[in-house]
Amino acid sequence: MTAQLIDGLALAQKTRAQVAQRAAAFEQKAGRKAGLTVILVGENPASQVYVRNKVKACEAAGLKSELIVLPAETSQAALLTKIDQLNADTSVDGILVQLPLPPQIDSHRVIEAIAADKDVDGFHVANAGALMTGAPQFRPCTPYGVMKMLESIETPIRGAHAVIVGASNIVGKPMAMLLLAAGATITLCNSKTRDLPAMTRQADILVAAVGRPKLITASMVKPGAVVIDVGINRLDDGKLAGDVDFESVKPVAGAITPVPGGVGPMTIAMLLVNTMESAERRLV
Ligand code: NAP
């Protein structure tokens, strides 16, 4: 048996085409384009690539996208002033501050300064709380994309055991909340988990979001499980690898996402979806 490949690129393309239709309808109704503003502070090379991809994807779908690049030595006060201006700007539907931020800036303060109804990343405490209490406004893009990937192959979620490895605020925790809301039983693992393989082997749905190349090996996967690899790791030879040892796990799993071409493209697609949702909400 070999796992079904969940093609994130194809699903992202389809999602972006749907956003493009919504964006055109919005523009006709509102007399303006839906707008996302991305702020990058400093010159982190990976962040530069991420923000460029986000801006390009917006433009390709017919959204207005502004990229604000600030020098690495920008003060926290200056960044907060910029965010205030964007909060008040009615042509801006979504604000995204690319993380990580330079050390003089407290990212928590910055995220909390973004108006919750423009926080298309879904990281603001109001949005995290809304998700936790079952009335989500913006679902964080990566786990939201994973849910769409599971839907795309009609994965049974209700009653399934979902094991999530990694418990960050941006991936693991919101992933757990979304799967729980969909009726799964959740195990959320972190670096202190005592016997990780014993946990992962119970998973009908296994989500790896750790940042350790090839941490999940074949012996850690229940035959037939759906394996979602969120990890993006740059290896010494320059190649990208996920948190799952793809080649060894593929013959065991029922379905699997590749890296690259899996969760990554869906994250960007869901950012566009969130921006559209924000714009449409603003219109009514
Ligand atoms: P993070 O903030 O560093 O969190 C990593 C989590 O993994 C923590 O909860 C940590 O536990 C846990 N962990 C570390 N080592 C572990 C181990 N040996 N066993 C079990 N758990 C362990 O990372 P993140 O921001 O969530 O990102 C995770 C990965 O996803 C990275 O590779 C990142 O590049 C990637 N990512 C991809 C996308 C995408 O679009 N595909 C988006 C975001 C992130 P503790 O809580 O105990 O420290």
PDB file of N, CA, C and O and ligand atoms in Angstrom, residues 50 142 165-172 189-193 196 208-212 215 229-233 243 263-265 267-268, ligand 1:
ATOM      1  N   TYR A  50       8.783  34.954   2.237  1.00  0.00           N
ATOM      2  CA  TYR A  50       7.382  34.739   2.642  1.00  0.00           C
ATOM      3  C   TYR A  50       6.516  35.946   2.273  1.00  0.00           C
ATOM      4  O   TYR A  50       5.447  35.786   1.691  1.00  0.00           O
ATOM      5  N   THR A 142      -2.384  28.501   8.781  1.00  0.00           N
ATOM      6  CA  THR A 142      -1.811  27.162   8.572  1.00  0.00           C
ATOM      7  C   THR A 142      -2.780  26.053   9.011  1.00  0.00           C
ATOM      8  O   THR A 142      -3.111  25.173   8.209  1.00  0.00           O
ATOM      9  N   VAL A 165       1.692  16.995  16.960  1.00  0.00           N
ATOM     10  CA  VAL A 165       3.017  17.080  17.578  1.00  0.00           C
ATOM     11  C   VAL A 165       3.512  18.509  17.367  1.00  0.00           C
ATOM     12  O   VAL A 165       3.718  18.943  16.231  1.00  0.00           O
ATOM     13  N   GLY A 166       3.676  19.235  18.478  1.00  0.00           N
ATOM     14  CA  GLY A 166       4.007  20.661  18.418  1.00  0.00           C
ATOM     15  C   GLY A 166       2.812  21.444  18.926  1.00  0.00           C
ATOM     16  O   GLY A 166       1.684  21.201  18.492  1.00  0.00           O
ATOM     17  N   ALA A 167       3.079  22.365  19.872  1.00  0.00           N
ATOM     18  CA  ALA A 167       1.966  23.054  20.543  1.00  0.00           C
ATOM     19  C   ALA A 167       2.156  24.570  20.507  1.00  0.00           C
ATOM     20  O   ALA A 167       1.882  25.268  21.486  1.00  0.00           O
ATOM     21  N   SER A 168       2.631  25.094  19.373  1.00  0.00           N
ATOM     22  CA  SER A 168       2.838  26.551  19.304  1.00  0.00           C
ATOM     23  C   SER A 168       1.501  27.274  19.180  1.00  0.00           C
ATOM     24  O   SER A 168       0.483  26.681  18.811  1.00  0.00           O
ATOM     25  N   ASN A 169       1.547  28.586  19.466  1.00  0.00           N
ATOM     26  CA  ASN A 169       0.324  29.400  19.358  1.00  0.00           C
ATOM     27  C   ASN A 169      -0.128  29.549  17.915  1.00  0.00           C
ATOM     28  O   ASN A 169      -1.308  29.751  17.660  1.00  0.00           O
ATOM     29  N   ILE A 170       0.820  29.469  16.980  1.00  0.00           N
ATOM     30  CA  ILE A 170       0.433  29.749  15.588  1.00  0.00           C
ATOM     31  C   ILE A 170       0.032  28.488  14.814  1.00  0.00           C
ATOM     32  O   ILE A 170      -0.673  28.577  13.836  1.00  0.00           O
ATOM     33  N   VAL A 171       0.492  27.323  15.251  1.00  0.00           N
ATOM     34  CA  VAL A 171       0.116  26.094  14.535  1.00  0.00           C
ATOM     35  C   VAL A 171      -0.549  25.065  15.466  1.00  0.00           C
ATOM     36  O   VAL A 171      -1.738  24.763  15.333  1.00  0.00           O
ATOM     37  N   GLY A 172       0.223  24.499  16.393  1.00  0.00           N
ATOM     38  CA  GLY A 172      -0.248  23.336  17.149  1.00  0.00           C
ATOM     39  C   GLY A 172      -1.540  23.579  17.930  1.00  0.00           C
ATOM     40  O   GLY A 172      -2.495  22.806  17.816  1.00  0.00           O
ATOM     41  N   CYS A 189       0.963  17.085  21.674  1.00  0.00           N
ATOM     42  CA  CYS A 189       2.288  16.727  22.220  1.00  0.00           C
ATOM     43  C   CYS A 189       3.245  17.914  22.142  1.00  0.00           C
ATOM     44  O   CYS A 189       3.144  18.749  21.248  1.00  0.00           O
ATOM     45  N   ASN A 190       4.207  17.929  23.058  1.00  0.00           N
ATOM     46  CA  ASN A 190       5.255  18.955  23.022  1.00  0.00           C
ATOM     47  C   ASN A 190       6.609  18.298  23.293  1.00  0.00           C
ATOM     48  O   ASN A 190       6.710  17.063  23.291  1.00  0.00           O
ATOM     49  N   SER A 191       7.633  19.132  23.538  1.00  0.00           N
ATOM     50  CA  SER A 191       8.981  18.578  23.686  1.00  0.00           C
ATOM     51  C   SER A 191       9.127  17.756  24.963  1.00  0.00           C
ATOM     52  O   SER A 191      10.103  17.024  25.105  1.00  0.00           O
ATOM     53  N   LYS A 192       8.180  17.889  25.888  1.00  0.00           N
ATOM     54  CA  LYS A 192       8.278  17.141  27.150  1.00  0.00           C
ATOM     55  C   LYS A 192       7.492  15.829  27.099  1.00  0.00           C
ATOM     56  O   LYS A 192       7.500  15.066  28.087  1.00  0.00           O
ATOM     57  N   THR A 193       6.802  15.574  26.033  1.00  0.00           N
ATOM     58  CA  THR A 193       5.997  14.345  25.928  1.00  0.00           C
ATOM     59  C   THR A 193       6.902  13.138  26.167  1.00  0.00           C
ATOM     60  O   THR A 193       7.971  13.027  25.555  1.00  0.00           O
ATOM     61  N   LEU A 196       6.774   9.741  22.789  1.00  0.00           N
ATOM     62  CA  LEU A 196       6.123  10.304  21.596  1.00  0.00           C
ATOM     63  C   LEU A 196       5.627   9.224  20.630  1.00  0.00           C
ATOM     64  O   LEU A 196       4.481   9.288  20.181  1.00  0.00           O
ATOM     65  N   ALA A 208       2.235  16.932  12.181  1.00  0.00           N
ATOM     66  CA  ALA A 208       3.568  17.230  12.712  1.00  0.00           C
ATOM     67  C   ALA A 208       3.877  18.698  12.471  1.00  0.00           C
ATOM     68  O   ALA A 208       3.896  19.159  11.330  1.00  0.00           O
ATOM     69  N   ALA A 209       4.078  19.457  13.569  1.00  0.00           N
ATOM     70  CA  ALA A 209       4.389  20.897  13.471  1.00  0.00           C
ATOM     71  C   ALA A 209       5.435  21.212  14.518  1.00  0.00           C
ATOM     72  O   ALA A 209       5.158  21.832  15.541  1.00  0.00           O
ATOM     73  N   VAL A 210       6.654  20.761  14.259  1.00  0.00           N
ATOM     74  CA  VAL A 210       7.708  20.792  15.268  1.00  0.00           C
ATOM     75  C   VAL A 210       8.893  21.659  14.833  1.00  0.00           C
ATOM     76  O   VAL A 210       9.387  22.495  15.589  1.00  0.00           O
ATOM     77  N   GLY A 211       9.371  21.431  13.604  1.00  0.00           N
ATOM     78  CA  GLY A 211      10.582  22.110  13.161  1.00  0.00           C
ATOM     79  C   GLY A 211      11.813  21.237  13.358  1.00  0.00           C
ATOM     80  O   GLY A 211      12.907  21.742  13.598  1.00  0.00           O
ATOM     81  N   ARG A 212      11.609  19.907  13.303  1.00  0.00           N
ATOM     82  CA  ARG A 212      12.730  18.938  13.383  1.00  0.00           C
ATOM     83  C   ARG A 212      12.655  18.036  12.167  1.00  0.00           C
ATOM     84  O   ARG A 212      11.703  17.237  12.066  1.00  0.00           O
ATOM     85  N   LEU A 215      11.493  13.938  11.947  1.00  0.00           N
ATOM     86  CA  LEU A 215      11.266  13.429  13.308  1.00  0.00           C
ATOM     87  C   LEU A 215      10.304  12.229  13.307  1.00  0.00           C
ATOM     88  O   LEU A 215      10.473  11.278  14.065  1.00  0.00           O
ATOM     89  N   ASP A 229       2.141  17.074   7.252  1.00  0.00           N
ATOM     90  CA  ASP A 229       3.476  17.566   7.612  1.00  0.00           C
ATOM     91  C   ASP A 229       3.528  19.083   7.465  1.00  0.00           C
ATOM     92  O   ASP A 229       3.571  19.617   6.357  1.00  0.00           O
ATOM     93  N   VAL A 230       3.521  19.774   8.604  1.00  0.00           N
ATOM     94  CA  VAL A 230       3.566  21.248   8.578  1.00  0.00           C
ATOM     95  C   VAL A 230       5.015  21.748   8.542  1.00  0.00           C
ATOM     96  O   VAL A 230       5.288  22.850   8.076  1.00  0.00           O
ATOM     97  N   GLY A 231       5.941  20.941   8.993  1.00  0.00           N
ATOM     98  CA  GLY A 231       7.332  21.373   9.153  1.00  0.00           C
ATOM     99  C   GLY A 231       7.977  21.849   7.862  1.00  0.00           C
ATOM    100  O   GLY A 231       7.737  21.291   6.790  1.00  0.00           O
ATOM    101  N   ILE A 232       8.767  22.897   7.998  1.00  0.00           N
ATOM    102  CA  ILE A 232       9.598  23.355   6.876  1.00  0.00           C
ATOM    103  C   ILE A 232      11.001  23.531   7.437  1.00  0.00           C
ATOM    104  O   ILE A 232      11.234  24.415   8.262  1.00  0.00           O
ATOM    105  N   ASN A 233      11.899  22.669   7.046  1.00  0.00           N
ATOM    106  CA  ASN A 233      13.264  22.702   7.577  1.00  0.00           C
ATOM    107  C   ASN A 233      14.255  22.770   6.425  1.00  0.00           C
ATOM    108  O   ASN A 233      14.131  22.019   5.459  1.00  0.00           O
ATOM    109  N   ASP A 243       8.841  17.624   8.763  1.00  0.00           N
ATOM    110  CA  ASP A 243       9.067  16.951  10.049  1.00  0.00           C
ATOM    111  C   ASP A 243       8.821  15.447   9.927  1.00  0.00           C
ATOM    112  O   ASP A 243       9.043  14.702  10.879  1.00  0.00           O
ATOM    113  N   VAL A 263       1.433  21.750   2.860  1.00  0.00           N
ATOM    114  CA  VAL A 263       0.746  22.730   3.707  1.00  0.00           C
ATOM    115  C   VAL A 263       1.152  24.172   3.355  1.00  0.00           C
ATOM    116  O   VAL A 263       0.331  25.092   3.440  1.00  0.00           O
ATOM    117  N   GLY A 264       2.404  24.377   2.961  1.00  0.00           N
ATOM    118  CA  GLY A 264       2.914  25.729   2.686  1.00  0.00           C
ATOM    119  C   GLY A 264       2.021  26.532   1.737  1.00  0.00           C
ATOM    120  O   GLY A 264       1.561  27.628   2.091  1.00  0.00           O
ATOM    121  N   PRO A 265       1.746  26.025   0.530  1.00  0.00           N
ATOM    122  CA  PRO A 265       0.906  26.788  -0.398  1.00  0.00           C
ATOM    123  C   PRO A 265      -0.501  27.037   0.143  1.00  0.00           C
ATOM    124  O   PRO A 265      -1.108  28.070  -0.131  1.00  0.00           O
ATOM    125  N   THR A 267      -1.249  27.594   3.271  1.00  0.00           N
ATOM    126  CA  THR A 267      -1.181  28.674   4.266  1.00  0.00           C
ATOM    127  C   THR A 267      -1.408  30.022   3.580  1.00  0.00           C
ATOM    128  O   THR A 267      -2.178  30.858   4.056  1.00  0.00           O
ATOM    129  N   ILE A 268      -0.748  30.205   2.459  1.00  0.00           N
ATOM    130  CA  ILE A 268      -0.895  31.487   1.738  1.00  0.00           C
ATOM    131  C   ILE A 268      -2.319  31.617   1.192  1.00  0.00           C
ATOM    132  O   ILE A 268      -2.946  32.675   1.286  1.00  0.00           O
TER     133      ILE A 268
HETATM  134  P1  NAP B   1       7.680  26.449  17.379  1.00  0.00           P
HETATM  135  O1  NAP B   1       6.985  27.694  17.809  1.00  0.00           O
HETATM  136  O2  NAP B   1       9.153  26.335  17.490  1.00  0.00           O
HETATM  137  O3  NAP B   1       7.015  25.240  18.191  1.00  0.00           O
HETATM  138  C1  NAP B   1       7.517  23.950  18.081  1.00  0.00           C
HETATM  139  C2  NAP B   1       6.706  23.030  18.949  1.00  0.00           C
HETATM  140  O4  NAP B   1       7.256  21.714  18.798  1.00  0.00           O
HETATM  141  C3  NAP B   1       6.761  23.362  20.443  1.00  0.00           C
HETATM  142  O5  NAP B   1       5.479  23.168  21.021  1.00  0.00           O
HETATM  143  C4  NAP B   1       7.755  22.346  20.994  1.00  0.00           C
HETATM  144  O6  NAP B   1       7.521  21.949  22.327  1.00  0.00           O
HETATM  145  C5  NAP B   1       7.517  21.171  20.098  1.00  0.00           C
HETATM  146  N1  NAP B   1       8.665  20.265  20.022  1.00  0.00           N
HETATM  147  C6  NAP B   1       9.974  20.571  19.850  1.00  0.00           C
HETATM  148  N2  NAP B   1      10.719  19.453  19.828  1.00  0.00           N
HETATM  149  C7  NAP B   1       9.877  18.411  19.996  1.00  0.00           C
HETATM  150  C8  NAP B   1      10.045  17.015  20.084  1.00  0.00           C
HETATM  151  N3  NAP B   1      11.256  16.450  19.966  1.00  0.00           N
HETATM  152  N4  NAP B   1       8.958  16.261  20.280  1.00  0.00           N
HETATM  153  C9  NAP B   1       7.727  16.813  20.393  1.00  0.00           C
HETATM  154  N5  NAP B   1       7.503  18.134  20.311  1.00  0.00           N
HETATM  155  C10 NAP B   1       8.568  18.921  20.134  1.00  0.00           C
HETATM  156  O7  NAP B   1       7.344  26.086  15.871  1.00  0.00           O
HETATM  157  P2  NAP B   1       6.120  26.508  14.901  1.00  0.00           P
HETATM  158  O8  NAP B   1       6.180  27.958  14.635  1.00  0.00           O
HETATM  159  O9  NAP B   1       4.857  25.882  15.388  1.00  0.00           O
HETATM  160  O10 NAP B   1       6.586  25.745  13.581  1.00  0.00           O
HETATM  161  C11 NAP B   1       6.755  24.345  13.524  1.00  0.00           C
HETATM  162  C12 NAP B   1       7.245  23.959  12.149  1.00  0.00           C
HETATM  163  O11 NAP B   1       6.250  24.295  11.200  1.00  0.00           O
HETATM  164  C13 NAP B   1       8.511  24.676  11.691  1.00  0.00           C
HETATM  165  O12 NAP B   1       9.248  23.802  10.864  1.00  0.00           O
HETATM  166  C14 NAP B   1       7.973  25.828  10.865  1.00  0.00           C
HETATM  167  O13 NAP B   1       8.904  26.269   9.881  1.00  0.00           O
HETATM  168  C15 NAP B   1       6.794  25.165  10.215  1.00  0.00           C
HETATM  169  N6  NAP B   1       5.729  26.068   9.783  1.00  0.00           N
HETATM  170  C16 NAP B   1       5.228  25.858   8.548  1.00  0.00           C
HETATM  171  C17 NAP B   1       4.190  26.627   8.091  1.00  0.00           C
HETATM  172  C18 NAP B   1       3.644  26.347   6.741  1.00  0.00           C
HETATM  173  O14 NAP B   1       3.012  27.191   6.151  1.00  0.00           O
HETATM  174  N7  NAP B   1       3.845  25.127   6.227  1.00  0.00           N
HETATM  175  C19 NAP B   1       3.648  27.639   8.895  1.00  0.00           C
HETATM  176  C20 NAP B   1       4.166  27.817  10.184  1.00  0.00           C
HETATM  177  C21 NAP B   1       5.209  27.017  10.635  1.00  0.00           C
HETATM  178  P3  NAP B   1       7.564  22.938  23.598  1.00  0.00           P
HETATM  179  O15 NAP B   1       6.225  23.668  23.561  1.00  0.00           O
HETATM  180  O16 NAP B   1       7.686  22.017  24.740  1.00  0.00           O
HETATM  181  O17 NAP B   1       8.731  23.840  23.386  1.00  0.00           O
END
